[in-house]
Amino acid sequence: MLADSARGFLDDAAPVSHLRGLRDAGKVHDPALWAQMAEMGWTGVLVPEEAGGADMGHAAAGILAGEMGKTLVCSPFIGTAVIAATALRQVANDRASAALRGIAEGKTIYALAVDEGPKHDPDAAQMEAVADGNGFRISGAKTFVCDGMSADRVLVLARTGEGLTLFDLPTDRDGITRSAMSLVDSRDAARITFDAVAATGDDVLGQVDDAMTVLRPALEAGQAALAAEMGGVAAGAFAMTVEYLKERKQFGVPIGMFQALQHRAAHLWCETEVTASAIAHAGRKLDEDPAQATLAVSLAKARATQTVTLAVQEGVQMHGGIGMTDAFDMGFYMKRARVAAEWLGDYGYHAAIVARLREI
């Protein structure tokens, strides 16, 4: 029922043409669409009821992300409603509760600033937060910050003394500079620099030198939701390809009658179904046993990366020359797949985690 409701809304409010329109207008975010999602309760899918949310769980968040992936919706859903909401839930204080309420109401957009190099590796963060009286001074830069230009607040990972600390900062604080990154999928991303940015103890999310207690569950929630979105991208590309196979004719018959193309389409369908199962399992595991969900999450992200890559490559090839043109929507699916494959860990990153955990 949730999927059907989401599909009906998104087909009308955010088809692929909506993304094309934003790109052509030089925009990366639609506040009106985000407000509509908030009215439907999507922004509070992981926010506790006492903070104004729906608290439907990670499996539900994955369903929403998957439906968004089918039409390449541009929104800060994963960064805000999934990652930030999960991180804030790990902290039991009034400030976190207020932030969660802001997310549920659609009034606050968060970005996650963890990566500093070309690959996702939070544990290797080198940006420093140097003790300064009762607080800190944060200096350095973060790259590939999704939703970084639209965000009101940013979760920043920095090295403090003996470990890593997670800070929750407003993006308009003195010393924070944001510059837009140009990504092939035309979505919001930024490089953020921190020039001796002042942070107090109240800005620390969780405990000093213990960022991963808060951040790890949030990252895994985001990775599972991103895998679900990628599954939706694969499903959207597959559906578009099948329709083309039915309509395009050669030698007087639809090209979908050719056995070679039927075999390729059948193989792709099988891959999307197996991956959908892995994605659903990751969501269930996060809901039922989050402390032991790492294997399921990394397996889902790795499989989703493989499957969405296959889906968009097959889609472009089976569309022939038209699949390579900007006038046709298949290229948008390929671009989204490429960026999503890198965000929050690429195939190699998650395959290594799966391999390590299966040895234990």
Short mmCIF file of C-alpha atoms in Angstrom, two decimals:
data_model
loop_
_atom_site.label_atom_id
_atom_site.label_comp_id
_atom_site.label_asym_id
_atom_site.label_seq_id
_atom_site.Cartn_x
_atom_site.Cartn_y
_atom_site.Cartn_z
CA MET A 1 0.00 0.00 0.00
CA LEU A 2 2.86 2.37 0.81
CA ALA A 3 4.51 1.64 -2.54
CA ASP A 4 1.26 2.15 -4.45
CA SER A 5 0.59 5.44 -2.67
CA ALA A 6 4.13 6.67 -3.34
CA ARG A 7 3.97 5.62 -6.99
CA GLY A 8 0.73 7.47 -7.58
CA PHE A 9 2.12 10.65 -6.06
CA LEU A 10 5.53 10.55 -7.73
CA ASP A 11 4.25 9.72 -11.21
CA ASP A 12 2.30 12.96 -11.07
CA ALA A 13 4.54 15.24 -8.99
CA ALA A 14 8.04 14.07 -9.91
CA PRO A 15 8.35 12.15 -13.19
CA VAL A 16 11.71 12.08 -14.95
CA SER A 17 10.68 15.23 -16.79
CA HIS A 18 10.76 17.01 -13.42
CA LEU A 19 14.47 16.20 -13.07
CA ARG A 20 15.06 17.37 -16.64
CA GLY A 21 13.28 20.63 -15.87
CA LEU A 22 15.36 21.24 -12.75
CA ARG A 23 18.57 20.54 -14.66
CA ASP A 24 17.65 22.81 -17.54
CA ALA A 25 16.77 25.58 -15.07
CA GLY A 26 20.08 25.16 -13.23
CA LYS A 27 18.35 24.00 -10.04
CA VAL A 28 19.22 21.07 -7.80
CA HIS A 29 16.39 21.12 -5.28
CA ASP A 30 12.61 21.67 -5.36
CA PRO A 31 11.40 23.03 -1.98
CA ALA A 32 7.75 22.63 -3.01
CA LEU A 33 8.21 18.90 -3.67
CA TRP A 34 10.01 18.46 -0.35
CA ALA A 35 7.13 20.25 1.42
CA GLN A 36 4.66 17.84 -0.19
CA MET A 37 6.72 14.88 1.00
CA ALA A 38 6.63 16.32 4.51
CA GLU A 39 2.84 16.65 4.36
CA MET A 40 2.62 12.98 3.40
CA GLY A 41 4.79 12.01 6.38
CA TRP A 42 7.76 10.79 4.34
CA THR A 43 10.27 13.10 6.00
CA GLY A 44 9.35 11.59 9.36
CA VAL A 45 9.51 7.96 8.28
CA LEU A 46 12.29 7.28 10.83
CA VAL A 47 11.40 10.01 13.34
CA PRO A 48 9.81 8.83 16.62
CA GLU A 49 6.13 9.61 17.08
CA GLU A 50 6.84 11.76 20.14
CA ALA A 51 8.92 14.03 17.88
CA GLY A 52 6.16 14.31 15.31
CA GLY A 53 7.26 11.49 13.02
CA ALA A 54 5.63 8.36 11.64
CA ASP A 55 8.39 5.97 12.88
CA MET A 56 7.61 3.43 10.17
CA GLY A 57 11.06 1.87 10.13
CA HIS A 58 13.87 1.19 7.69
CA ALA A 59 11.94 -1.26 5.53
CA ALA A 60 9.38 1.48 4.88
CA ALA A 61 12.13 4.01 4.19
CA GLY A 62 13.53 1.58 1.63
CA ILE A 63 10.16 1.27 -0.08
CA LEU A 64 9.92 5.05 -0.42
CA ALA A 65 13.51 5.33 -1.65
CA GLY A 66 12.89 2.60 -4.22
CA GLU A 67 9.84 4.35 -5.60
CA MET A 68 11.79 7.62 -5.80
CA GLY A 69 14.52 5.84 -7.72
CA LYS A 70 12.09 4.75 -10.43
CA THR A 71 11.53 8.34 -11.55
CA LEU A 72 14.90 9.74 -10.41
CA VAL A 73 13.39 12.05 -7.81
CA CYS A 74 15.64 14.90 -6.67
CA SER A 75 15.25 15.29 -2.91
CA PRO A 76 17.31 15.26 0.30
CA PHE A 77 15.36 12.22 1.53
CA ILE A 78 18.31 9.89 2.18
CA GLY A 79 20.61 12.50 3.71
CA THR A 80 17.95 14.05 5.92
CA ALA A 81 15.06 11.68 6.59
CA VAL A 82 17.29 8.59 6.77
CA ILE A 83 20.91 9.38 7.69
CA ALA A 84 20.43 12.46 9.88
CA ALA A 85 17.27 11.10 11.51
CA THR A 86 19.02 7.84 12.39
CA ALA A 87 22.05 9.66 13.81
CA LEU A 88 19.91 11.98 15.93
CA ARG A 89 17.93 9.03 17.28
CA GLN A 90 21.12 7.69 18.85
CA VAL A 91 21.28 10.78 21.09
CA ALA A 92 18.72 11.24 23.86
CA ASN A 93 18.57 14.97 24.57
CA ASP A 94 16.25 17.90 23.96
CA ARG A 95 18.36 19.34 21.14
CA ALA A 96 18.26 16.10 19.19
CA SER A 97 14.50 15.82 19.73
CA ALA A 98 14.01 19.35 18.41
CA ALA A 99 16.13 18.55 15.36
CA LEU A 100 14.10 15.40 14.69
CA ARG A 101 10.91 17.43 14.86
CA GLY A 102 12.35 19.87 12.32
CA ILE A 103 13.10 16.96 9.98
CA ALA A 104 9.61 15.49 10.38
CA GLU A 105 8.03 18.86 9.61
CA GLY A 106 10.19 19.30 6.52
CA LYS A 107 11.69 22.49 7.93
CA THR A 108 15.29 21.25 8.28
CA ILE A 109 17.53 19.74 5.62
CA TYR A 110 20.72 17.95 6.65
CA ALA A 111 23.84 16.98 4.72
CA LEU A 112 26.50 14.47 5.73
CA ALA A 113 30.14 15.61 5.43
CA VAL A 114 32.45 12.65 5.99
CA ASP A 115 34.54 12.09 2.87
CA GLU A 116 37.75 13.94 2.06
CA GLY A 117 39.17 11.94 -0.84
CA PRO A 118 37.92 10.26 -4.00
CA LYS A 119 36.53 7.23 -2.12
CA HIS A 120 34.23 6.71 0.85
CA ASP A 121 36.31 5.98 3.97
CA PRO A 122 34.99 7.60 7.19
CA ASP A 123 37.56 5.90 9.41
CA ALA A 124 40.36 7.64 7.50
CA ALA A 125 39.02 11.17 8.08
CA GLN A 126 41.87 13.60 8.80
CA MET A 127 40.06 16.92 9.21
CA GLU A 128 40.93 18.22 12.67
CA ALA A 129 38.86 19.70 15.45
CA VAL A 130 41.42 21.26 17.79
CA ALA A 131 40.49 21.93 21.40
CA ASP A 132 39.90 25.63 22.02
CA GLY A 133 38.88 26.50 25.59
CA ASN A 134 35.63 24.64 26.27
CA GLY A 135 35.05 23.98 22.60
CA PHE A 136 36.81 23.23 19.31
CA ARG A 137 38.07 24.90 16.15
CA ILE A 138 37.38 22.83 13.03
CA SER A 139 39.57 23.25 9.96
CA GLY A 140 39.73 21.33 6.71
CA ALA A 141 37.55 20.35 3.77
CA LYS A 142 34.95 17.74 2.88
CA THR A 143 34.02 16.68 -0.63
CA PHE A 144 31.07 14.96 -2.30
CA VAL A 145 28.65 16.31 0.33
CA CYS A 146 25.28 15.35 -1.10
CA ASP A 147 22.58 18.00 -0.56
CA GLY A 148 25.39 20.27 0.61
CA MET A 149 24.13 23.40 -1.13
CA SER A 150 20.53 23.00 0.04
CA ALA A 151 21.22 21.92 3.61
CA ASP A 152 20.44 24.04 6.67
CA ARG A 153 22.67 21.88 8.86
CA VAL A 154 25.59 19.53 8.30
CA LEU A 155 26.88 16.52 10.20
CA VAL A 156 30.66 16.84 10.15
CA LEU A 157 33.17 14.12 11.02
CA ALA A 158 36.48 15.39 12.43
CA ARG A 159 39.46 13.99 14.28
CA THR A 160 39.74 15.02 17.94
CA GLY A 161 42.59 13.85 20.10
CA GLU A 162 42.23 10.09 20.47
CA GLY A 163 39.47 9.49 17.96
CA LEU A 164 36.74 10.86 15.72
CA THR A 165 33.91 13.16 16.75
CA LEU A 166 30.65 13.98 14.97
CA PHE A 167 29.48 17.60 15.00
CA ASP A 168 26.03 18.96 14.14
CA LEU A 169 26.53 22.47 12.75
CA PRO A 170 24.41 25.08 10.96
CA THR A 171 25.69 25.69 7.45
CA ASP A 172 25.68 29.48 7.96
CA ARG A 173 28.18 29.41 10.82
CA ASP A 174 31.19 31.70 10.41
CA GLY A 175 34.07 29.96 8.63
CA ILE A 176 31.94 27.52 6.62
CA THR A 177 32.15 27.95 2.86
CA ARG A 178 30.19 25.86 0.37
CA SER A 179 30.97 25.52 -3.33
CA ALA A 180 28.78 23.55 -5.72
CA MET A 181 30.12 20.40 -7.34
CA SER A 182 29.03 19.56 -10.86
CA LEU A 183 27.86 15.95 -10.92
CA VAL A 184 26.76 14.06 -14.02
CA ASP A 185 23.34 13.31 -12.50
CA SER A 186 22.58 17.03 -11.94
CA ARG A 187 21.85 16.60 -8.24
CA ASP A 188 22.90 18.71 -5.29
CA ALA A 189 26.46 18.15 -4.07
CA ALA A 190 29.05 20.45 -2.57
CA ARG A 191 32.59 20.82 -1.39
CA ILE A 192 32.59 22.38 2.06
CA THR A 193 35.58 24.05 3.66
CA PHE A 194 35.92 24.83 7.35
CA ASP A 195 38.20 27.68 8.36
CA ALA A 196 38.69 27.57 12.14
CA VAL A 197 34.95 27.05 12.63
CA ALA A 198 33.96 27.38 16.27
CA ALA A 199 32.10 24.42 17.81
CA THR A 200 30.90 24.02 21.38
CA GLY A 201 30.16 20.94 23.40
CA ASP A 202 26.50 21.34 22.46
CA ASP A 203 27.45 20.88 18.81
CA VAL A 204 28.87 17.42 19.48
CA LEU A 205 26.46 14.67 18.47
CA GLY A 206 27.11 11.84 20.90
CA GLN A 207 30.43 11.72 22.73
CA VAL A 208 33.81 13.24 21.92
CA ASP A 209 36.20 10.72 20.32
CA ASP A 210 33.31 8.27 19.80
CA ALA A 211 31.67 9.34 16.56
CA MET A 212 31.07 5.86 15.19
CA THR A 213 28.62 4.91 17.91
CA VAL A 214 26.30 7.51 16.40
CA LEU A 215 27.53 7.57 12.82
CA ARG A 216 27.79 3.86 12.02
CA PRO A 217 24.05 3.14 12.36
CA ALA A 218 23.29 6.28 10.36
CA LEU A 219 25.65 5.29 7.56
CA GLU A 220 24.20 1.80 7.36
CA ALA A 221 20.68 3.21 7.27
CA GLY A 222 21.73 5.50 4.43
CA GLN A 223 23.48 2.71 2.55
CA ALA A 224 20.40 0.49 2.77
CA ALA A 225 18.13 3.31 1.56
CA LEU A 226 20.57 4.15 -1.24
CA ALA A 227 20.60 0.50 -2.28
CA ALA A 228 16.81 0.66 -2.40
CA GLU A 229 16.94 3.80 -4.53
CA MET A 230 19.39 2.08 -6.88
CA GLY A 231 17.01 -0.87 -7.07
CA GLY A 232 14.32 1.60 -8.11
CA VAL A 233 16.62 3.11 -10.73
CA ALA A 234 17.26 -0.38 -12.13
CA ALA A 235 13.52 -1.13 -12.16
CA GLY A 236 12.76 2.16 -13.90
CA ALA A 237 15.41 1.56 -16.56
CA PHE A 238 14.20 -2.02 -17.06
CA ALA A 239 10.57 -0.94 -17.48
CA MET A 240 11.57 1.68 -20.04
CA THR A 241 13.64 -0.87 -21.94
CA VAL A 242 10.85 -3.47 -22.03
CA GLU A 243 8.41 -0.90 -23.38
CA TYR A 244 10.87 0.00 -26.12
CA LEU A 245 11.34 -3.68 -27.03
CA LYS A 246 7.59 -3.92 -27.50
CA GLU A 247 7.29 -0.79 -29.65
CA ARG A 248 10.44 -0.69 -31.81
CA LYS A 249 10.13 -2.70 -35.00
CA GLN A 250 12.69 -4.19 -37.36
CA PHE A 251 11.88 -6.38 -40.36
CA GLY A 252 8.22 -5.74 -39.61
CA VAL A 253 8.18 -7.21 -36.10
CA PRO A 254 8.82 -5.77 -32.60
CA ILE A 255 12.46 -6.27 -31.64
CA GLY A 256 11.20 -7.86 -28.41
CA MET A 257 10.38 -10.91 -30.55
CA PHE A 258 14.08 -11.55 -31.11
CA GLN A 259 15.25 -14.33 -28.83
CA ALA A 260 18.65 -12.77 -28.11
CA LEU A 261 17.00 -9.65 -26.67
CA GLN A 262 14.46 -11.75 -24.78
CA HIS A 263 17.31 -13.63 -23.08
CA ARG A 264 19.02 -10.39 -22.07
CA ALA A 265 15.80 -8.93 -20.72
CA ALA A 266 15.05 -12.13 -18.78
CA HIS A 267 18.53 -12.13 -17.27
CA LEU A 268 18.14 -8.52 -16.18
CA TRP A 269 14.73 -9.24 -14.65
CA CYS A 270 16.21 -12.12 -12.63
CA GLU A 271 19.01 -9.89 -11.35
CA THR A 272 16.58 -7.16 -10.27
CA GLU A 273 14.44 -9.67 -8.38
CA VAL A 274 17.37 -11.17 -6.46
CA THR A 275 18.66 -7.70 -5.63
CA ALA A 276 15.19 -6.60 -4.48
CA SER A 277 15.25 -9.51 -2.02
CA ALA A 278 18.65 -8.43 -0.67
CA ILE A 279 17.41 -4.85 -0.29
CA ALA A 280 14.27 -5.94 1.56
CA HIS A 281 16.37 -8.12 3.87
CA ALA A 282 18.65 -5.19 4.71
CA GLY A 283 15.65 -3.09 5.71
CA ARG A 284 14.21 -5.87 7.87
CA LYS A 285 17.58 -6.48 9.53
CA LEU A 286 17.95 -2.79 10.41
CA ASP A 287 14.50 -2.85 11.98
CA GLU A 288 14.87 -6.13 13.87
CA ASP A 289 18.57 -6.39 14.77
CA PRO A 290 20.44 -3.20 13.79
CA ALA A 291 23.61 -4.17 15.66
CA GLN A 292 24.02 -7.17 13.32
CA ALA A 293 22.87 -5.54 10.09
CA THR A 294 26.25 -4.69 8.54
CA LEU A 295 26.52 -7.80 6.37
CA ALA A 296 22.98 -7.46 5.04
CA VAL A 297 23.44 -3.76 4.29
CA SER A 298 26.77 -4.13 2.48
CA LEU A 299 25.45 -7.10 0.52
CA ALA A 300 22.46 -5.02 -0.58
CA LYS A 301 24.60 -2.04 -1.61
CA ALA A 302 27.09 -4.22 -3.49
CA ARG A 303 24.36 -6.14 -5.34
CA ALA A 304 22.42 -2.95 -6.08
CA THR A 305 25.55 -1.43 -7.61
CA GLN A 306 26.06 -4.42 -9.88
CA THR A 307 22.40 -4.65 -10.87
CA VAL A 308 21.80 -0.98 -11.59
CA THR A 309 24.99 -0.88 -13.68
CA LEU A 310 23.76 -3.85 -15.71
CA ALA A 311 20.29 -2.32 -16.06
CA VAL A 312 21.44 1.02 -17.44
CA GLN A 313 24.06 -0.52 -19.71
CA GLU A 314 21.55 -2.96 -21.17
CA GLY A 315 19.00 -0.18 -21.42
CA VAL A 316 21.30 2.03 -23.45
CA GLN A 317 22.43 -0.83 -25.70
CA MET A 318 18.94 -2.17 -26.41
CA HIS A 319 17.70 1.32 -27.21
CA GLY A 320 20.47 1.66 -29.76
CA GLY A 321 21.58 5.13 -30.82
CA ILE A 322 18.64 6.89 -29.18
CA GLY A 323 19.80 5.60 -25.81
CA MET A 324 22.90 7.78 -26.05
CA THR A 325 21.05 11.03 -26.72
CA ASP A 326 20.19 13.65 -24.14
CA ALA A 327 16.70 13.93 -25.63
CA PHE A 328 15.90 10.43 -24.33
CA ASP A 329 15.54 9.72 -20.61
CA MET A 330 17.67 6.57 -20.42
CA GLY A 331 20.81 8.66 -20.09
CA PHE A 332 19.47 10.17 -16.87
CA TYR A 333 19.20 6.68 -15.39
CA MET A 334 22.78 5.88 -16.34
CA LYS A 335 24.06 9.09 -14.78
CA ARG A 336 22.14 8.55 -11.54
CA ALA A 337 23.41 4.98 -11.35
CA ARG A 338 27.01 6.12 -11.76
CA VAL A 339 26.85 8.66 -8.93
CA ALA A 340 24.88 6.39 -6.60
CA ALA A 341 27.46 3.64 -7.10
CA GLU A 342 30.11 5.88 -5.53
CA TRP A 343 28.13 7.53 -2.73
CA LEU A 344 28.47 5.89 0.72
CA GLY A 345 30.87 3.27 -0.59
CA ASP A 346 31.38 1.72 -4.01
CA TYR A 347 31.16 -1.96 -4.96
CA GLY A 348 34.73 -2.73 -3.84
CA TYR A 349 34.18 -1.07 -0.44
CA HIS A 350 31.08 -3.12 0.34
CA ALA A 351 32.31 -6.34 -1.26
CA ALA A 352 35.33 -6.19 1.05
CA ILE A 353 33.04 -5.85 4.07
CA VAL A 354 30.95 -8.81 2.92
CA ALA A 355 34.09 -10.92 2.39
CA ARG A 356 35.49 -10.02 5.81
CA LEU A 357 32.27 -10.74 7.70
CA ARG A 358 31.73 -14.04 5.94
CA GLU A 359 35.14 -15.20 7.19
CA ILE A 360 34.17 -14.62 10.83
#
